[in-house]
Amino acid sequence: MIVVMKRGATPDQIAHMIRRIEEEGLRPVPLYGTERTVIAVIGDERGEHRQSLASGPGVEEIIPILAPYKVASLEAKPERTVVQVGPLRVGNSHLGIIAGPCSVESEAQTLATARAVKAAGAHALRGGAFKPRTSPYSFQGLKEKGLEILALAREETGLPIVTEVLTPSDVPLVAKYADVLQIGARNMQNYRLLEAAGETGKPILLKRGPAATLDELLLAAEYILNTGNYQVMLCERGIRTFEDHTRYTLSLSAVPALHERTHLPVVVDPSHGTGHTSLVARMAAAAVAAGADGLIIEVHPDPEHALSDGFQSLTFQQFEELMALCRRVAEAVGKTLEPATTPETSLVAQVA
Amino acid sequence: MIVVMKRGATPDQIAHMIRRIEEEGLRPVPLYGTERTVIAVIGDERGEHRQSLASGPGVEEIIPILAPYKVASLEAKPERTVVQVGPLRVGNSHLGIIAGPCSVESEAQTLATARAVKAAGAHALRGGAFKPRTSPYSFQGLKEKGLEILALAREETGLPIVTEVLTPSDVPLVAKYADVLQIGARNMQNYRLLEAAGETGKPILLKRGPAATLDELLLAAEYILNTGNYQVMLCERGIRTFEDHTRYTLSLSAVPALHERTHLPVVVDPSHGTGHTSLVARMAAAAVAAGADGLIIEVHPDPEHALSDGFQSLTFQQFEELMALCRRVAEAVGKTLEPATTPETSLVAQVA
Amino acid sequence: MIVVMKRGATPDQIAHMIRRIEEEGLRPVPLYGTERTVIAVIGDERGEHRQSLASGPGVEEIIPILAPYKVASLEAKPERTVVQVGPLRVGNSHLGIIAGPCSVESEAQTLATARAVKAAGAHALRGGAFKPRTSPYSFQGLKEKGLEILALAREETGLPIVTEVLTPSDVPLVAKYADVLQIGARNMQNYRLLEAAGETGKPILLKRGPAATLDELLLAAEYILNTGNYQVMLCERGIRTFEDHTRYTLSLSAVPALHERTHLPVVVDPSHGTGHTSLVARMAAAAVAAGADGLIIEVHPDPEHALSDGFQSLTFQQFEELMALCRRVAEAVGKTLEPATTPETSLVAQVA
Amino acid sequence: MIVVMKRGATPDQIAHMIRRIEEEGLRPVPLYGTERTVIAVIGDERGEHRQSLASGPGVEEIIPILAPYKVASLEAKPERTVVQVGPLRVGNSHLGIIAGPCSVESEAQTLATARAVKAAGAHALRGGAFKPRTSPYSFQGLKEKGLEILALAREETGLPIVTEVLTPSDVPLVAKYADVLQIGARNMQNYRLLEAAGETGKPILLKRGPAATLDELLLAAEYILNTGNYQVMLCERGIRTFEDHTRYTLSLSAVPALHERTHLPVVVDPSHGTGHTSLVARMAAAAVAAGADGLIIEVHPDPEHALSDGFQSLTFQQFEELMALCRRVAEAVGKTLEPATTPETSLVAQVA
């Protein structure tokens, strides 16, 4: 941490801040520059309350030096985390493909999609049973009935299930059916939900909030990691910017930048990240080239009639074309889409 | 809703879309322009699944016309909603002032602050007992102990309590002590929490998420209003932008723009909206001039030692100066800071 | 400047960077922390080439400490700059009001507007003769004919003229007619234009670019100040964000934040900053409460027929109402709208 | 264009707007909906002055339907534009690689870089002689001396020269040396410069401004195309967002989205688009996978000593690695990096 004093800071003010830093159990090193004095602070500066030093007399600003997260950092765990459930492996040389409808609408729609995405090479099935919807007037999901349909689809295809959970009290129910719990972008900082989901021990797909920095995403992951659950996949799904040609701006630099900071694998969602069917395949390919460890893609038998997100869903044929493109790009960057054969984690979620 | 067809759309595609619109129970009016065809759609277009029409053949885009919210709209309820609890009145000619520490840290800190803000003219006490913190390593609040301290402060000063609730399962406990339930910016789209808080019947202070549009804020309010609870205050507290001279960008145009759209009163939080003590008073005054119905301000006896948000907290004297400035500006724009004397809602929350 | 080394930086890398800093004529102070080493750098770190130190071996990042601007800073000139031309005084206790049409469309339209805004209390007339238009198919301005009309309006009303210049080769012509040269938001970093305008010695109204930080705005001002011309007004006119209820997000915190950093006065443009007539008056009042030194407002005799910006222009009556509101708020914050009577700068621009 | 009337709009107001639309030479089609009336407008709605209809009585908003650009549109010219200069071909199956230093610093630095990038497979040399710098205290470029050095490098390597021009009066000088004129991001809406550069007939590399929408970029291109010069390359180089892990947010969805809208080729600049050497190669590969027609990359013999942009420049070896990666990805998506052999445009710029 660097405490930057104002240009006219008095010796008394500087002395006061030196004492305050010592009070915090840290070591101050005052540096008297040509234009102003700064006080370098040595020690573990983490703990947001230390930002209150910015209110000290004569202080201009506080500049943190250390990354605020710990266990998510590559420094804490230099070997990369690989998340595996059945045929899905996300991390290192494996590119994991998660595909399926935005919402589970019916058994027929879900099973048809599960078969189609499996045939095209996907490793897991996504599908929402509990849907967070911006408008209370929109379809809210089939809830437990939807989970049962997903379990059926898993039974038939062998694809593990990735599905969202919205609130802590639903975690036990959703975890009974799901193989991977998804925390949606709206809930990235819903800390009680992060903890409840983490405590199930199931792999977690944590989506980046549309206004979250990478530090904030990693701190959210840290809430999960601190439950002892290290099976966490981060997901870039687009940020809010001024752009109007897409629903969100898919920030692919997050992929290599996260790889520089954390051992956790990074999945990209080009469906939400663009909001337009016609852009999904190209941005999926770009994500793979950027080094993504996985993709999550919305696919629907009949997007025009979808109860949600039709405008960004692919038909079965469009998904096949995406897979062909991504397979070629994956090979170009040294990744494989082969299903995992030596499971590191078994398919744990079986409905009793 | 306007369905804009692509330039080369065929008669078959246009005919298909006309049928699809009819299937939705809406009336299509095709308009054959010089460069392209658009189909105007008459009827209530709400329901997000209709956006899936964008996936129809030959469709370029779908443009909604109607605002997506209903009961929050000024059209649904032309008279302004006024929220009142004890001396706090927010709406119409009354400017309600909510002040207090970011976190309840101790009885002494909280009581001293309550006395000071009351003396300066505040109408309600804010203070966090359950704290949502970006980092798991930061102070997480005193929880129930904090609520007890807030109740003590209310007993002594008569100021109603505004405090945050983080998760549905905490709602009964927090509602036992609080007069106003605050939904924080991170939870603006935590729909189960909105519903649980709404169902208590207590007034709700709903903070705008840092990446939320006004439509999204109003749709979040709609989740609460749909529980039958109309005591909702909206709160502008800054949005995420590229600016680096403040923690967030306080978007004061939200105040008059919300007043054009909704009957709900609008509170402004210049503490979070700037993140710098030195900017708070000026932005509070600007909020009042913009027509805000209330302010929520962080005040601490000793900001430099605050366990959270010291860098944006005011000392007692700074808060007094802010009140003097805001009082003058309020008069200039026809608002009063007098405490409410004819309570429309009584002080309902008394610890048994 | 702080050079933050990577966690695993070797002693050789640290030694290399210490030498590099010395090569730059600066003094390095290495600080060996618990998790990583940082090297504090003492001396004048300005000069962007020093950012290339970030490419040194083992370097994680470079954190600048000193503000990059010099002569614009409050430290360089603690007394506030006041810009005055005839009745317009911008700075300190005077609130200068600049009003007029977006574009000069005709003599009748311009003179009618000049008379109306003068009657309502404005101190200067704005009006574009050379118009920067996003689309080449939009009205591009009357050019010299427009300047002649503005001069006529000045002759009749005594209001000094504020008008935009787009390119260095137009500067002599525009300066022949204008009292204040406006640099538009699109040209904030058009450095040759900044220099050419500065060299005229005329007061400059420099608009903030929609993606510019305050540092970048002040560095742009510095290009003008370095020509020896200190008559510079900065102008906040809205930034690009995700918000869709306004054309731009008017960032009023820029007003007090600039006042903390620079001696230059700050004008606010709520017309461009909102893009909606109905929001202009309230945001003008908010700007005054935030401490603005001036306002620039679009006014048109018949906005519905305006050749540009009708959607954000005020009618004469709306402008009168805005003036009444702003006058009351100005008094509340200790500012006056009285025209300047003891000119510090005379009305210099007279057409020969 | 759709004119959306307010909910309570009166028949008189609707009749007034119908007349106004007819006055504009357009055909109004009023549609009386359940909640409000909208008036669809048939005809060519372009011309920004028509947005002033938004100021009409009872009007809520105006929604444009037609894209505002014309000649840049794919509809106007369905075959893709290919820009070729010597070995550089940008468009269709050719991926053009432009590489070189941010600034021309010396003959030795520039020639060494030119040789290295040519050896690695680049098709053109970039290098700034006139530098737009945020700070007036930064290196401003070698100006004509720099251009002479670039010409020398061309003579030796055969690589055509891409270099920036800052102001209209420099265009003749820069055009005497350059093969491609670059318009920088700061100047995207410097319309006189766009026109002056366009009139040289030389190929133009037009960088997207950091706050520009795709419509605004295409309208800027339209200023050049309207001079009769169709040799325009668009360049995505990052937008301003809240993200702090990169200097800008490289928005790769712009690539396929531009390809859907325009016939002009799209180049990506991952150096400015990330601002960090370590992220450049991955984002270059992602750009290729997204369908980019070209890349522009900063390369320097010794980034740590660069006079500008060292922090985002690649060493020769890093550039070789980038080329190897991009070559593989290019093949995966059906593009070639082979130099053009059947020039469509000859190397026209030879210093007399």
mmCIF file with all atom_site columns, C-alpha atoms in Angstrom, chain A residues 209-344:
data_model
loop_
_atom_site.group_PDB
_atom_site.id
_atom_site.type_symbol
_atom_site.label_atom_id
_atom_site.label_alt_id
_atom_site.label_comp_id
_atom_site.label_asym_id
_atom_site.label_entity_id
_atom_site.label_seq_id
_atom_site.pdbx_PDB_ins_code
_atom_site.Cartn_x
_atom_site.Cartn_y
_atom_site.Cartn_z
_atom_site.occupancy
_atom_site.B_iso_or_equiv
_atom_site.pdbx_formal_charge
_atom_site.auth_seq_id
_atom_site.auth_comp_id
_atom_site.auth_asym_id
_atom_site.auth_atom_id
_atom_site.pdbx_PDB_model_num
ATOM 1   C CA . GLY A 1 209 ? -21.241 -9.757  -13.309 1.00 0.00 ? 209 GLY A CA 1
ATOM 2   C CA . PRO A 1 210 ? -21.676 -7.269  -16.160 1.00 0.00 ? 210 PRO A CA 1
ATOM 3   C CA . ALA A 1 211 ? -20.005 -4.503  -14.141 1.00 0.00 ? 211 ALA A CA 1
ATOM 4   C CA . ALA A 1 212 ? -17.429 -6.580  -12.282 1.00 0.00 ? 212 ALA A CA 1
ATOM 5   C CA . THR A 1 213 ? -13.692 -6.119  -12.535 1.00 0.00 ? 213 THR A CA 1
ATOM 6   C CA . LEU A 1 214 ? -11.483 -9.198  -12.590 1.00 0.00 ? 214 LEU A CA 1
ATOM 7   C CA . ASP A 1 215 ? -10.485 -8.504  -8.978  1.00 0.00 ? 215 ASP A CA 1
ATOM 8   C CA . GLU A 1 216 ? -14.142 -8.522  -7.952  1.00 0.00 ? 216 GLU A CA 1
ATOM 9   C CA . LEU A 1 217 ? -14.758 -11.760 -9.846  1.00 0.00 ? 217 LEU A CA 1
ATOM 10  C CA . LEU A 1 218 ? -11.802 -13.412 -8.140  1.00 0.00 ? 218 LEU A CA 1
ATOM 11  C CA . LEU A 1 219 ? -12.931 -12.179 -4.728  1.00 0.00 ? 219 LEU A CA 1
ATOM 12  C CA . ALA A 1 220 ? -16.364 -13.682 -5.406  1.00 0.00 ? 220 ALA A CA 1
ATOM 13  C CA . ALA A 1 221 ? -14.660 -16.955 -6.320  1.00 0.00 ? 221 ALA A CA 1
ATOM 14  C CA . GLU A 1 222 ? -12.739 -16.655 -3.083  1.00 0.00 ? 222 GLU A CA 1
ATOM 15  C CA . TYR A 1 223 ? -16.013 -16.834 -1.132  1.00 0.00 ? 223 TYR A CA 1
ATOM 16  C CA . ILE A 1 224 ? -16.560 -20.252 -2.727  1.00 0.00 ? 224 ILE A CA 1
ATOM 17  C CA . LEU A 1 225 ? -12.973 -21.427 -2.365  1.00 0.00 ? 225 LEU A CA 1
ATOM 18  C CA . ASN A 1 226 ? -13.085 -20.547 1.305   1.00 0.00 ? 226 ASN A CA 1
ATOM 19  C CA . THR A 1 227 ? -15.772 -23.209 1.797   1.00 0.00 ? 227 THR A CA 1
ATOM 20  C CA . GLY A 1 228 ? -13.117 -25.739 0.800   1.00 0.00 ? 228 GLY A CA 1
ATOM 21  C CA . ASN A 1 229 ? -14.575 -26.264 -2.660  1.00 0.00 ? 229 ASN A CA 1
ATOM 22  C CA . TYR A 1 230 ? -11.934 -25.756 -5.346  1.00 0.00 ? 230 TYR A CA 1
ATOM 23  C CA . GLN A 1 231 ? -14.033 -26.949 -8.294  1.00 0.00 ? 231 GLN A CA 1
ATOM 24  C CA . VAL A 1 232 ? -14.734 -23.446 -9.591  1.00 0.00 ? 232 VAL A CA 1
ATOM 25  C CA . MET A 1 233 ? -14.978 -22.358 -13.228 1.00 0.00 ? 233 MET A CA 1
ATOM 26  C CA . LEU A 1 234 ? -15.011 -18.635 -13.975 1.00 0.00 ? 234 LEU A CA 1
ATOM 27  C CA . CYS A 1 235 ? -17.182 -17.475 -16.854 1.00 0.00 ? 235 CYS A CA 1
ATOM 28  C CA . GLU A 1 236 ? -16.831 -14.374 -19.007 1.00 0.00 ? 236 GLU A CA 1
ATOM 29  C CA . ARG A 1 237 ? -20.280 -13.561 -20.438 1.00 0.00 ? 237 ARG A CA 1
ATOM 30  C CA . GLY A 1 238 ? -20.031 -9.926  -21.470 1.00 0.00 ? 238 GLY A CA 1
ATOM 31  C CA . ILE A 1 239 ? -19.839 -6.588  -19.686 1.00 0.00 ? 239 ILE A CA 1
ATOM 32  C CA . ARG A 1 240 ? -22.009 -3.506  -19.828 1.00 0.00 ? 240 ARG A CA 1
ATOM 33  C CA . THR A 1 241 ? -20.602 -0.814  -22.054 1.00 0.00 ? 241 THR A CA 1
ATOM 34  C CA . PHE A 1 242 ? -21.925 1.860   -24.383 1.00 0.00 ? 242 PHE A CA 1
ATOM 35  C CA . GLU A 1 243 ? -21.906 -0.494  -27.375 1.00 0.00 ? 243 GLU A CA 1
ATOM 36  C CA . ASP A 1 244 ? -25.268 -1.010  -29.018 1.00 0.00 ? 244 ASP A CA 1
ATOM 37  C CA . HIS A 1 245 ? -24.486 -3.612  -31.676 1.00 0.00 ? 245 HIS A CA 1
ATOM 38  C CA . THR A 1 246 ? -24.448 -6.359  -29.057 1.00 0.00 ? 246 THR A CA 1
ATOM 39  C CA . ARG A 1 247 ? -26.385 -6.992  -25.855 1.00 0.00 ? 247 ARG A CA 1
ATOM 40  C CA . TYR A 1 248 ? -23.134 -6.961  -23.863 1.00 0.00 ? 248 TYR A CA 1
ATOM 41  C CA . THR A 1 249 ? -19.483 -6.500  -24.814 1.00 0.00 ? 249 THR A CA 1
ATOM 42  C CA . LEU A 1 250 ? -17.710 -9.845  -24.660 1.00 0.00 ? 250 LEU A CA 1
ATOM 43  C CA . SER A 1 251 ? -14.342 -8.991  -23.159 1.00 0.00 ? 251 SER A CA 1
ATOM 44  C CA . LEU A 1 252 ? -12.087 -11.774 -24.374 1.00 0.00 ? 252 LEU A CA 1
ATOM 45  C CA . SER A 1 253 ? -8.962  -10.231 -22.897 1.00 0.00 ? 253 SER A CA 1
ATOM 46  C CA . ALA A 1 254 ? -10.388 -11.464 -19.596 1.00 0.00 ? 254 ALA A CA 1
ATOM 47  C CA . VAL A 1 255 ? -9.347  -14.969 -20.660 1.00 0.00 ? 255 VAL A CA 1
ATOM 48  C CA . PRO A 1 256 ? -5.560  -14.504 -20.862 1.00 0.00 ? 256 PRO A CA 1
ATOM 49  C CA . ALA A 1 257 ? -5.660  -11.897 -18.079 1.00 0.00 ? 257 ALA A CA 1
ATOM 50  C CA . LEU A 1 258 ? -7.386  -14.350 -15.727 1.00 0.00 ? 258 LEU A CA 1
ATOM 51  C CA . HIS A 1 259 ? -4.904  -17.046 -16.708 1.00 0.00 ? 259 HIS A CA 1
ATOM 52  C CA . GLU A 1 260 ? -2.125  -14.704 -15.572 1.00 0.00 ? 260 GLU A CA 1
ATOM 53  C CA . ARG A 1 261 ? -3.795  -14.189 -12.189 1.00 0.00 ? 261 ARG A CA 1
ATOM 54  C CA . THR A 1 262 ? -5.519  -17.416 -11.191 1.00 0.00 ? 262 THR A CA 1
ATOM 55  C CA . HIS A 1 263 ? -5.308  -21.185 -11.406 1.00 0.00 ? 263 HIS A CA 1
ATOM 56  C CA . LEU A 1 264 ? -9.058  -21.452 -12.031 1.00 0.00 ? 264 LEU A CA 1
ATOM 57  C CA . PRO A 1 265 ? -10.233 -22.365 -15.540 1.00 0.00 ? 265 PRO A CA 1
ATOM 58  C CA . VAL A 1 266 ? -12.103 -19.840 -17.668 1.00 0.00 ? 266 VAL A CA 1
ATOM 59  C CA . VAL A 1 267 ? -15.247 -20.570 -19.660 1.00 0.00 ? 267 VAL A CA 1
ATOM 60  C CA . VAL A 1 268 ? -16.727 -18.138 -22.196 1.00 0.00 ? 268 VAL A CA 1
ATOM 61  C CA . ASP A 1 269 ? -20.422 -17.607 -22.956 1.00 0.00 ? 269 ASP A CA 1
ATOM 62  C CA . PRO A 1 270 ? -20.666 -16.060 -26.432 1.00 0.00 ? 270 PRO A CA 1
ATOM 63  C CA . SER A 1 271 ? -24.468 -16.399 -26.439 1.00 0.00 ? 271 SER A CA 1
ATOM 64  C CA . HIS A 1 272 ? -25.078 -13.868 -23.661 1.00 0.00 ? 272 HIS A CA 1
ATOM 65  C CA . GLY A 1 273 ? -21.864 -12.118 -24.571 1.00 0.00 ? 273 GLY A CA 1
ATOM 66  C CA . THR A 1 274 ? -23.260 -11.066 -27.939 1.00 0.00 ? 274 THR A CA 1
ATOM 67  C CA . GLY A 1 275 ? -27.039 -11.461 -27.764 1.00 0.00 ? 275 GLY A CA 1
ATOM 68  C CA . HIS A 1 276 ? -27.215 -12.208 -31.482 1.00 0.00 ? 276 HIS A CA 1
ATOM 69  C CA . THR A 1 277 ? -27.302 -15.679 -33.029 1.00 0.00 ? 277 THR A CA 1
ATOM 70  C CA . SER A 1 278 ? -25.296 -14.530 -36.024 1.00 0.00 ? 278 SER A CA 1
ATOM 71  C CA . LEU A 1 279 ? -22.295 -13.513 -33.900 1.00 0.00 ? 279 LEU A CA 1
ATOM 72  C CA . VAL A 1 280 ? -22.079 -16.552 -31.625 1.00 0.00 ? 280 VAL A CA 1
ATOM 73  C CA . ALA A 1 281 ? -19.951 -18.932 -33.687 1.00 0.00 ? 281 ALA A CA 1
ATOM 74  C CA . ARG A 1 282 ? -17.302 -16.347 -34.557 1.00 0.00 ? 282 ARG A CA 1
ATOM 75  C CA . MET A 1 283 ? -17.007 -15.202 -30.960 1.00 0.00 ? 283 MET A CA 1
ATOM 76  C CA . ALA A 1 284 ? -16.868 -18.805 -29.766 1.00 0.00 ? 284 ALA A CA 1
ATOM 77  C CA . ALA A 1 285 ? -13.940 -19.383 -32.113 1.00 0.00 ? 285 ALA A CA 1
ATOM 78  C CA . ALA A 1 286 ? -12.294 -16.188 -30.895 1.00 0.00 ? 286 ALA A CA 1
ATOM 79  C CA . ALA A 1 287 ? -12.718 -17.327 -27.292 1.00 0.00 ? 287 ALA A CA 1
ATOM 80  C CA . VAL A 1 288 ? -10.987 -20.606 -28.084 1.00 0.00 ? 288 VAL A CA 1
ATOM 81  C CA . ALA A 1 289 ? -8.121  -18.758 -29.754 1.00 0.00 ? 289 ALA A CA 1
ATOM 82  C CA . ALA A 1 290 ? -7.871  -16.494 -26.708 1.00 0.00 ? 290 ALA A CA 1
ATOM 83  C CA . GLY A 1 291 ? -7.231  -19.616 -24.648 1.00 0.00 ? 291 GLY A CA 1
ATOM 84  C CA . ALA A 1 292 ? -10.642 -20.348 -23.108 1.00 0.00 ? 292 ALA A CA 1
ATOM 85  C CA . ASP A 1 293 ? -10.922 -23.641 -21.249 1.00 0.00 ? 293 ASP A CA 1
ATOM 86  C CA . GLY A 1 294 ? -14.570 -24.072 -22.060 1.00 0.00 ? 294 GLY A CA 1
ATOM 87  C CA . LEU A 1 295 ? -17.603 -22.677 -23.857 1.00 0.00 ? 295 LEU A CA 1
ATOM 88  C CA . ILE A 1 296 ? -21.229 -22.494 -22.821 1.00 0.00 ? 296 ILE A CA 1
ATOM 89  C CA . ILE A 1 297 ? -23.642 -22.123 -25.727 1.00 0.00 ? 297 ILE A CA 1
ATOM 90  C CA . GLU A 1 298 ? -27.393 -21.694 -26.020 1.00 0.00 ? 298 GLU A CA 1
ATOM 91  C CA . VAL A 1 299 ? -29.007 -24.154 -28.457 1.00 0.00 ? 299 VAL A CA 1
ATOM 92  C CA . HIS A 1 300 ? -32.713 -24.601 -29.134 1.00 0.00 ? 300 HIS A CA 1
ATOM 93  C CA . PRO A 1 301 ? -34.681 -26.802 -31.542 1.00 0.00 ? 301 PRO A CA 1
ATOM 94  C CA . ASP A 1 302 ? -36.699 -23.795 -32.693 1.00 0.00 ? 302 ASP A CA 1
ATOM 95  C CA . PRO A 1 303 ? -35.224 -20.486 -31.503 1.00 0.00 ? 303 PRO A CA 1
ATOM 96  C CA . GLU A 1 304 ? -38.070 -18.471 -32.953 1.00 0.00 ? 304 GLU A CA 1
ATOM 97  C CA . HIS A 1 305 ? -40.469 -20.082 -30.478 1.00 0.00 ? 305 HIS A CA 1
ATOM 98  C CA . ALA A 1 306 ? -38.114 -20.165 -27.484 1.00 0.00 ? 306 ALA A CA 1
ATOM 99  C CA . LEU A 1 307 ? -39.593 -18.973 -24.195 1.00 0.00 ? 307 LEU A CA 1
ATOM 100 C CA . SER A 1 308 ? -36.357 -17.076 -23.503 1.00 0.00 ? 308 SER A CA 1
ATOM 101 C CA . ASP A 1 309 ? -33.263 -15.913 -25.360 1.00 0.00 ? 309 ASP A CA 1
ATOM 102 C CA . GLY A 1 310 ? -34.362 -17.120 -28.780 1.00 0.00 ? 310 GLY A CA 1
ATOM 103 C CA . PHE A 1 311 ? -32.540 -14.194 -30.370 1.00 0.00 ? 311 PHE A CA 1
ATOM 104 C CA . GLN A 1 312 ? -29.188 -15.588 -29.244 1.00 0.00 ? 312 GLN A CA 1
ATOM 105 C CA . SER A 1 313 ? -29.845 -19.323 -29.506 1.00 0.00 ? 313 SER A CA 1
ATOM 106 C CA . LEU A 1 314 ? -28.425 -21.557 -32.220 1.00 0.00 ? 314 LEU A CA 1
ATOM 107 C CA . THR A 1 315 ? -30.318 -24.179 -34.157 1.00 0.00 ? 315 THR A CA 1
ATOM 108 C CA . PHE A 1 316 ? -28.912 -27.694 -34.123 1.00 0.00 ? 316 PHE A CA 1
ATOM 109 C CA . GLN A 1 317 ? -27.272 -27.123 -37.467 1.00 0.00 ? 317 GLN A CA 1
ATOM 110 C CA . GLN A 1 318 ? -25.750 -23.809 -36.426 1.00 0.00 ? 318 GLN A CA 1
ATOM 111 C CA . PHE A 1 319 ? -24.334 -25.540 -33.363 1.00 0.00 ? 319 PHE A CA 1
ATOM 112 C CA . GLU A 1 320 ? -22.774 -28.267 -35.504 1.00 0.00 ? 320 GLU A CA 1
ATOM 113 C CA . GLU A 1 321 ? -21.113 -25.612 -37.629 1.00 0.00 ? 321 GLU A CA 1
ATOM 114 C CA . LEU A 1 322 ? -19.856 -23.849 -34.511 1.00 0.00 ? 322 LEU A CA 1
ATOM 115 C CA . MET A 1 323 ? -18.369 -27.103 -33.265 1.00 0.00 ? 323 MET A CA 1
ATOM 116 C CA . ALA A 1 324 ? -16.586 -27.722 -36.560 1.00 0.00 ? 324 ALA A CA 1
ATOM 117 C CA . LEU A 1 325 ? -15.107 -24.226 -36.499 1.00 0.00 ? 325 LEU A CA 1
ATOM 118 C CA . CYS A 1 326 ? -14.096 -24.415 -32.845 1.00 0.00 ? 326 CYS A CA 1
ATOM 119 C CA . ARG A 1 327 ? -12.548 -27.850 -33.276 1.00 0.00 ? 327 ARG A CA 1
ATOM 120 C CA . ARG A 1 328 ? -10.226 -26.501 -35.970 1.00 0.00 ? 328 ARG A CA 1
ATOM 121 C CA . VAL A 1 329 ? -9.274  -23.451 -33.917 1.00 0.00 ? 329 VAL A CA 1
ATOM 122 C CA . ALA A 1 330 ? -8.789  -25.566 -30.792 1.00 0.00 ? 330 ALA A CA 1
ATOM 123 C CA . GLU A 1 331 ? -6.318  -27.752 -32.625 1.00 0.00 ? 331 GLU A CA 1
ATOM 124 C CA . ALA A 1 332 ? -4.498  -24.655 -33.863 1.00 0.00 ? 332 ALA A CA 1
ATOM 125 C CA . VAL A 1 333 ? -3.964  -23.539 -30.283 1.00 0.00 ? 333 VAL A CA 1
ATOM 126 C CA . GLY A 1 334 ? -3.202  -26.970 -28.827 1.00 0.00 ? 334 GLY A CA 1
ATOM 127 C CA . LYS A 1 335 ? -6.513  -27.872 -27.244 1.00 0.00 ? 335 LYS A CA 1
ATOM 128 C CA . THR A 1 336 ? -8.676  -30.941 -27.683 1.00 0.00 ? 336 THR A CA 1
ATOM 129 C CA . LEU A 1 337 ? -12.430 -31.429 -27.622 1.00 0.00 ? 337 LEU A CA 1
ATOM 130 C CA . GLU A 1 338 ? -12.189 -35.155 -26.983 1.00 0.00 ? 338 GLU A CA 1
ATOM 131 C CA . PRO A 1 339 ? -14.436 -36.178 -24.083 1.00 0.00 ? 339 PRO A CA 1
ATOM 132 C CA . ALA A 1 340 ? -12.576 -36.957 -20.890 1.00 0.00 ? 340 ALA A CA 1
ATOM 133 C CA . THR A 1 341 ? -11.965 -40.658 -20.506 1.00 0.00 ? 341 THR A CA 1
ATOM 134 C CA . THR A 1 342 ? -10.068 -40.882 -17.245 1.00 0.00 ? 342 THR A CA 1
ATOM 135 C CA . PRO A 1 343 ? -12.466 -39.122 -14.956 1.00 0.00 ? 343 PRO A CA 1
ATOM 136 C CA . GLU A 1 344 ? -10.843 -37.181 -12.160 1.00 0.00 ? 344 GLU A CA 1
#
